[in-house]
């Protein structure tokens, strides 16, 4: 999805919580830096990530309630199991903007499930039923589901390749991968939704039903969304900056330290709604979004059009995001 979001986020009570969080994390970081040996970060294979993006697109658009969607679900569940994850499927019937009931499945893969210290990684695996950013009429847009190579498959591709690394190289922390369904079924831009919160249906459901205990609730969540386009612009959006400022700041620092500062920009990323909004507000897990969006350009031009296809995926972008992700997890999270 992701639409502009104009609700004022700031409130005095929450601000003081984050001050405490920031202070604690900084202290721990300084202490850990003195004691920690040099950590080796496994190599992220961008061709493998690209393979996974293409593989998803080979099923066609993964629109909920279609055969393509079901086939891709089976593939993703099988592949995550093969890669060593303990996979569970969280199924729910979720109501869309026009009353449609979507047979929705969040795919959850736990690595090192016995560990209490955990991080959780998110992406969405469904694709949008219609191309409402395409030039054309309402009638034509409705007949054109989006392939979602970038908007959906790119984040999943990076997480599958990351999963391969988690099994082969112990990250010294438990890792959960959650692939949300039914993220992108919100109302077309010319229609009013019949329900509130018509985007991100899968993540809303998961956030109310995480199954975590106080002991194993992840300390941070990372959402990847549209991480496969050429020349991306990753900025810290308002929700990430408000709910997970220290974690997001550290992630951007890692990216900058690796020489990716021209893509991971230290500028305000604007106000959007994405799955992380619900994870933060409903599940209470501090979560930031790595998403190709900035306030000047907006979303990538292929967004919600027929051009969001494999031909417009840049495997270097997948590689960059994957490398930053692994470095962040193996160096910043495993403490
Ligand atoms: Zn979308």
Short mmCIF file of C-alpha atoms and ligand atoms in Angstrom, two decimals:
data_model
loop_
_atom_site.label_atom_id
_atom_site.label_comp_id
_atom_site.label_asym_id
_atom_site.label_seq_id
_atom_site.Cartn_x
_atom_site.Cartn_y
_atom_site.Cartn_z
CA UNK A 1 0.00 0.00 0.00
CA UNK A 2 0.86 2.73 1.75
CA UNK A 3 -0.96 5.89 1.83
CA UNK A 4 -0.32 9.24 3.33
CA UNK A 5 -1.20 9.49 6.92
CA UNK A 6 -2.21 12.68 8.62
CA UNK A 7 -2.98 11.72 12.20
CA UNK A 8 -0.85 13.56 14.74
CA UNK A 9 1.29 10.97 16.47
CA UNK A 10 2.96 12.84 19.25
CA UNK A 11 1.80 12.57 22.82
CA UNK A 12 3.68 13.49 25.95
CA UNK A 13 3.34 10.11 27.70
CA UNK A 14 4.90 8.06 24.94
CA UNK A 15 7.71 10.50 24.43
CA UNK A 16 9.01 9.94 27.94
CA UNK A 17 9.01 6.15 27.37
CA UNK A 18 11.26 6.56 24.39
CA UNK A 19 13.70 8.71 26.28
CA UNK A 20 14.14 5.85 28.74
CA UNK A 21 14.50 3.32 25.95
CA UNK A 22 17.13 5.43 24.21
CA UNK A 23 19.20 5.84 27.34
CA UNK A 24 19.13 2.11 28.15
CA UNK A 25 20.06 1.04 24.66
CA UNK A 26 22.93 3.53 24.43
CA UNK A 27 24.40 2.33 27.70
CA UNK A 28 24.17 -1.29 26.64
CA UNK A 29 25.66 -0.51 23.26
CA UNK A 30 28.70 1.15 24.80
CA UNK A 31 29.22 -1.71 27.26
CA UNK A 32 28.76 -4.36 24.59
CA UNK A 33 31.22 -2.63 22.27
CA UNK A 34 33.96 -3.04 24.88
CA UNK A 35 33.24 -6.71 25.51
CA UNK A 36 32.13 -8.13 22.19
CA UNK A 37 34.52 -9.99 19.94
CA UNK A 38 34.49 -9.15 16.25
CA UNK A 39 31.35 -10.65 14.74
CA UNK A 40 31.43 -12.22 11.34
CA UNK A 41 28.43 -11.43 9.21
CA UNK A 42 27.39 -14.03 6.64
CA UNK A 43 27.34 -13.16 2.96
CA UNK A 44 23.98 -12.15 1.55
CA UNK A 45 23.46 -13.52 -1.94
CA UNK A 46 21.49 -11.01 -4.00
CA UNK A 47 21.01 -13.46 -6.87
CA UNK A 48 19.29 -15.82 -4.47
CA UNK A 49 17.03 -12.99 -3.28
CA UNK A 50 16.26 -12.13 -6.91
CA UNK A 51 15.48 -15.78 -7.64
CA UNK A 52 12.92 -15.73 -4.84
CA UNK A 53 11.34 -12.54 -6.17
CA UNK A 54 11.03 -14.05 -9.63
CA UNK A 55 9.76 -17.33 -8.27
CA UNK A 56 6.88 -15.56 -6.51
CA UNK A 57 6.04 -13.59 -9.65
CA UNK A 58 6.05 -16.78 -11.71
CA UNK A 59 2.83 -17.68 -9.89
CA UNK A 60 1.29 -14.46 -11.24
CA UNK A 61 -0.25 -11.75 -9.04
CA UNK A 62 -0.79 -13.19 -5.54
CA UNK A 63 -4.22 -11.73 -4.95
CA UNK A 64 -6.08 -13.23 -1.98
CA UNK A 65 -8.86 -15.70 -2.87
CA UNK A 66 -7.14 -16.79 -6.10
CA UNK A 67 -5.34 -19.98 -7.12
CA UNK A 68 -2.04 -18.10 -7.68
CA UNK A 69 -2.17 -16.94 -4.10
CA UNK A 70 -2.74 -20.46 -2.78
CA UNK A 71 0.10 -21.88 -4.87
CA UNK A 72 2.51 -19.21 -3.70
CA UNK A 73 1.47 -19.80 -0.11
CA UNK A 74 2.37 -23.47 -0.45
CA UNK A 75 5.71 -22.59 -1.98
CA UNK A 76 6.65 -20.07 0.71
CA UNK A 77 5.64 -22.35 3.58
CA UNK A 78 7.56 -25.26 2.09
CA UNK A 79 10.64 -23.17 1.35
CA UNK A 80 10.83 -21.64 4.82
CA UNK A 81 10.53 -25.12 6.29
CA UNK A 82 13.28 -26.37 3.99
CA UNK A 83 15.46 -23.46 5.13
CA UNK A 84 15.13 -24.59 8.74
CA UNK A 85 12.27 -22.49 10.06
CA UNK A 86 9.51 -23.80 12.31
CA UNK A 87 6.61 -22.74 10.14
CA UNK A 88 3.07 -22.04 11.22
CA UNK A 89 0.19 -20.64 9.19
CA UNK A 90 -2.11 -18.12 10.79
CA UNK A 91 -5.40 -18.24 8.93
CA UNK A 92 -8.26 -15.78 9.24
CA UNK A 93 -11.24 -14.52 7.26
CA UNK A 94 -10.74 -10.77 6.99
CA UNK A 95 -13.23 -8.19 5.70
CA UNK A 96 -12.08 -5.84 2.96
CA UNK A 97 -13.14 -2.30 2.02
CA UNK A 98 -16.20 -3.42 0.02
CA UNK A 99 -17.27 -6.25 2.32
CA UNK A 100 -15.31 -8.96 0.50
CA UNK A 101 -14.11 -11.67 2.85
CA UNK A 102 -10.49 -12.52 2.18
CA UNK A 103 -9.21 -15.98 3.08
CA UNK A 104 -6.01 -14.71 4.59
CA UNK A 105 -2.88 -16.53 5.75
CA UNK A 106 0.04 -14.99 7.60
CA UNK A 107 3.13 -17.18 7.22
CA UNK A 108 5.28 -17.38 10.33
CA UNK A 109 8.72 -19.01 10.47
CA UNK A 110 10.64 -19.19 13.74
CA UNK A 111 14.40 -19.71 13.81
CA UNK A 112 15.86 -20.78 17.17
CA UNK A 113 12.32 -20.81 18.65
CA UNK A 114 13.56 -21.78 22.11
CA UNK A 115 15.38 -18.46 22.61
CA UNK A 116 13.69 -15.73 24.57
CA UNK A 117 15.79 -12.93 23.12
CA UNK A 118 14.21 -12.35 19.70
CA UNK A 119 13.91 -10.06 16.70
CA UNK A 120 11.04 -10.19 14.23
CA UNK A 121 11.20 -9.44 10.50
CA UNK A 122 8.17 -8.58 8.40
CA UNK A 123 7.11 -8.24 4.81
CA UNK A 124 3.83 -8.78 2.94
CA UNK A 125 3.42 -11.57 0.43
CA UNK A 126 0.10 -10.66 -1.21
CA UNK A 127 -0.23 -8.41 -4.22
CA UNK A 128 -2.78 -5.71 -4.93
CA UNK A 129 -5.96 -6.73 -6.78
CA UNK A 130 -6.10 -3.60 -8.94
CA UNK A 131 -3.84 -1.03 -10.59
CA UNK A 132 -5.39 2.17 -9.34
CA UNK A 133 -2.27 4.27 -9.93
CA UNK A 134 -2.34 3.30 -13.61
CA UNK A 135 -3.70 5.78 -16.13
CA UNK A 136 -7.08 4.57 -17.20
CA UNK A 137 -10.58 4.15 -15.98
CA UNK A 138 -11.95 2.54 -12.86
CA UNK A 139 -13.25 -0.28 -15.03
CA UNK A 140 -9.87 -1.10 -16.60
CA UNK A 141 -7.92 -0.78 -13.34
CA UNK A 142 -10.18 -3.30 -11.65
CA UNK A 143 -9.31 -5.89 -14.27
CA UNK A 144 -5.59 -5.46 -13.71
CA UNK A 145 -4.08 -6.97 -10.59
CA UNK A 146 -0.61 -5.73 -9.73
CA UNK A 147 2.25 -8.19 -10.12
CA UNK A 148 3.85 -6.76 -7.00
CA UNK A 149 7.45 -7.67 -7.81
CA UNK A 150 8.56 -4.71 -5.72
CA UNK A 151 5.40 -4.14 -3.68
CA UNK A 152 5.43 -7.45 -1.86
CA UNK A 153 7.75 -9.97 -3.48
CA UNK A 154 10.96 -7.93 -2.99
CA UNK A 155 10.76 -7.90 0.80
CA UNK A 156 9.84 -11.58 0.90
CA UNK A 157 12.75 -12.39 -1.41
CA UNK A 158 15.22 -10.63 0.87
CA UNK A 159 13.80 -12.38 3.92
CA UNK A 160 13.99 -15.83 2.32
CA UNK A 161 17.65 -15.32 1.48
CA UNK A 162 18.20 -13.98 5.01
CA UNK A 163 16.48 -17.11 6.35
CA UNK A 164 19.00 -19.29 4.55
CA UNK A 165 21.72 -17.46 6.45
CA UNK A 166 20.02 -17.73 9.83
CA UNK A 167 19.97 -21.51 9.58
CA UNK A 168 23.58 -21.78 8.38
CA UNK A 169 25.16 -19.12 10.64
CA UNK A 170 23.86 -18.74 14.16
CA UNK A 171 22.82 -15.09 14.65
CA UNK A 172 22.95 -15.62 18.45
CA UNK A 173 19.36 -14.43 18.76
CA UNK A 174 16.00 -15.96 17.93
CA UNK A 175 14.58 -14.67 14.65
CA UNK A 176 10.96 -14.74 13.56
CA UNK A 177 9.96 -14.07 9.99
CA UNK A 178 6.35 -13.06 9.52
CA UNK A 179 4.98 -12.70 6.01
CA UNK A 180 1.72 -10.78 6.20
CA UNK A 181 -1.15 -11.50 3.90
CA UNK A 182 -3.83 -9.07 2.66
CA UNK A 183 -1.77 -5.95 3.11
CA UNK A 184 -2.65 -4.46 -0.22
CA UNK A 185 -6.43 -4.86 -0.60
CA UNK A 186 -7.38 -1.32 0.49
CA UNK A 187 -10.00 0.77 -1.29
CA UNK A 188 -9.19 2.13 -4.76
CA UNK A 189 -8.20 5.76 -4.68
CA UNK A 190 -11.58 6.83 -6.07
CA UNK A 191 -13.65 4.90 -3.51
CA UNK A 192 -14.54 5.35 0.12
CA UNK A 193 -13.92 2.26 2.23
CA UNK A 194 -16.84 0.66 4.04
CA UNK A 195 -14.59 -0.32 6.93
CA UNK A 196 -12.00 1.53 8.96
CA UNK A 197 -8.39 0.44 8.53
CA UNK A 198 -8.96 -1.28 5.19
CA UNK A 199 -5.24 -1.73 4.47
CA UNK A 200 -2.84 -4.09 6.27
CA UNK A 201 -5.54 -6.57 7.26
CA UNK A 202 -3.11 -9.44 7.88
CA UNK A 203 -0.80 -7.43 10.09
CA UNK A 204 -3.72 -6.09 12.12
CA UNK A 205 -4.84 -9.64 12.79
CA UNK A 206 -1.34 -10.86 13.65
CA UNK A 207 -0.71 -7.87 15.92
CA UNK A 208 -3.77 -8.79 17.99
CA UNK A 209 -2.74 -12.46 18.05
CA UNK A 210 1.06 -12.65 18.21
CA UNK A 211 1.25 -15.58 20.62
CA UNK A 212 4.29 -14.06 22.33
CA UNK A 213 4.72 -14.10 26.08
CA UNK A 214 6.26 -11.26 28.07
CA UNK A 215 9.49 -13.29 28.07
CA UNK A 216 9.90 -13.95 24.35
CA UNK A 217 8.34 -10.84 22.84
CA UNK A 218 10.83 -9.48 20.29
CA UNK A 219 12.73 -6.38 21.28
CA UNK A 220 12.56 -4.95 17.78
CA UNK A 221 10.68 -5.48 14.53
CA UNK A 222 11.89 -4.64 11.02
CA UNK A 223 9.51 -4.30 8.08
CA UNK A 224 10.79 -4.51 4.52
CA UNK A 225 8.51 -3.12 1.83
CA UNK A 226 9.40 -2.16 -1.73
CA UNK A 227 13.08 -2.91 -1.35
CA UNK A 228 13.78 -3.96 -4.94
CA UNK A 229 13.50 -0.86 -7.12
CA UNK A 230 16.35 0.93 -8.87
CA UNK A 231 17.79 4.00 -7.16
CA UNK A 232 15.71 3.68 -3.98
CA UNK A 233 15.12 6.36 -1.39
CA UNK A 234 14.93 4.93 2.12
CA UNK A 235 14.07 7.52 4.76
CA UNK A 236 12.88 7.10 8.32
CA UNK A 237 9.12 7.63 8.16
CA UNK A 238 7.16 9.30 10.96
CA UNK A 239 5.80 6.08 12.50
CA UNK A 240 9.26 4.49 12.62
CA UNK A 241 10.78 7.68 13.97
CA UNK A 242 8.16 7.91 16.66
CA UNK A 243 7.87 4.30 17.86
CA UNK A 244 11.36 2.92 17.16
CA UNK A 245 13.70 5.91 16.84
CA UNK A 246 16.81 4.31 18.32
CA UNK A 247 16.46 1.05 16.42
CA UNK A 248 15.77 2.82 13.12
CA UNK A 249 18.62 5.26 13.75
CA UNK A 250 21.03 2.39 14.37
CA UNK A 251 19.90 0.60 11.20
CA UNK A 252 20.46 3.73 9.12
CA UNK A 253 23.85 4.17 10.81
CA UNK A 254 24.83 0.64 9.80
CA UNK A 255 23.75 1.39 6.22
CA UNK A 256 25.72 4.63 6.21
CA UNK A 257 28.77 2.86 7.63
CA UNK A 258 28.62 0.40 4.75
CA UNK A 259 28.69 3.24 2.21
CA UNK A 260 24.98 3.26 1.37
CA UNK A 261 24.26 6.76 2.66
CA UNK A 262 23.04 8.02 -0.71
CA UNK A 263 20.13 5.55 -0.51
CA UNK A 264 19.56 5.41 3.25
CA UNK A 265 18.95 9.10 3.81
CA UNK A 266 18.94 10.91 7.07
CA UNK A 267 15.90 12.97 6.21
CA UNK A 268 12.33 12.87 7.39
CA UNK A 269 10.53 10.17 5.42
CA UNK A 270 7.04 11.60 5.72
CA UNK A 271 3.83 10.11 7.01
CA UNK A 272 2.63 6.79 5.67
CA UNK A 273 0.60 3.87 6.94
CA UNK A 274 2.15 0.47 6.53
CA UNK A 275 2.13 -2.81 8.49
CA UNK A 276 4.53 -1.42 11.08
CA UNK A 277 1.91 1.07 12.25
CA UNK A 278 -0.27 -1.81 13.50
CA UNK A 279 2.63 -3.81 14.90
CA UNK A 280 3.65 -0.76 16.93
CA UNK A 281 0.18 0.27 18.07
CA UNK A 282 -1.51 -3.13 18.52
CA UNK A 283 1.34 -5.53 19.35
CA UNK A 284 3.57 -3.03 21.12
CA UNK A 285 6.75 -4.21 19.40
CA UNK A 286 8.96 -1.23 18.43
CA UNK A 287 9.12 -1.64 14.65
CA UNK A 288 10.54 0.43 11.82
CA UNK A 289 9.95 0.31 8.09
CA UNK A 290 12.52 0.12 5.33
CA UNK A 291 10.43 1.40 2.44
CA UNK A 292 11.18 3.18 -0.80
CA UNK A 293 9.43 6.47 -0.18
CA UNK A 294 10.37 10.08 0.26
CA UNK A 295 8.37 13.24 0.61
CA UNK A 296 9.60 14.76 -2.67
CA UNK A 297 9.14 11.84 -5.02
CA UNK A 298 6.57 9.78 -3.10
CA UNK A 299 6.47 6.05 -3.90
CA UNK A 300 8.34 4.58 -6.87
CA UNK A 301 6.61 5.34 -10.17
CA UNK A 302 5.70 1.66 -10.76
CA UNK A 303 3.76 1.58 -7.51
CA UNK A 304 0.27 0.09 -7.99
CA UNK A 305 0.65 -0.05 -11.76
CA UNK A 306 1.14 -2.78 -14.33
CA UNK A 307 4.86 -1.95 -14.38
CA UNK A 308 5.63 -3.28 -10.93
CA UNK A 309 7.13 -6.40 -12.49
CA UNK A 310 10.35 -8.43 -12.39
CA UNK A 311 11.86 -6.35 -15.21
CA UNK A 312 11.91 -3.38 -12.84
CA UNK A 313 13.65 -5.18 -10.00
CA UNK A 314 17.26 -4.19 -9.37
CA UNK A 315 19.10 -7.04 -7.73
CA UNK A 316 21.70 -4.59 -6.37
CA UNK A 317 19.00 -2.96 -4.27
CA UNK A 318 17.93 -6.36 -2.92
CA UNK A 319 21.58 -7.04 -2.15
CA UNK A 320 22.13 -3.74 -0.41
CA UNK A 321 19.09 -4.11 1.84
CA UNK A 322 19.94 -7.73 2.60
CA UNK A 323 23.51 -6.88 3.52
CA UNK A 324 22.47 -4.07 5.83
CA UNK A 325 19.83 -6.29 7.39
CA UNK A 326 22.27 -9.10 8.14
CA UNK A 327 24.91 -6.73 9.48
CA UNK A 328 22.36 -5.07 11.73
CA UNK A 329 21.06 -8.40 13.06
CA UNK A 330 24.46 -10.04 13.57
CA UNK A 331 26.11 -6.99 15.11
CA UNK A 332 23.42 -4.81 16.72
CA UNK A 333 20.71 -7.30 17.72
CA UNK A 334 22.76 -10.24 18.98
CA UNK A 335 23.59 -8.76 22.37
ZN1 LIG B 1 0.91 -1.74 -2.25
#
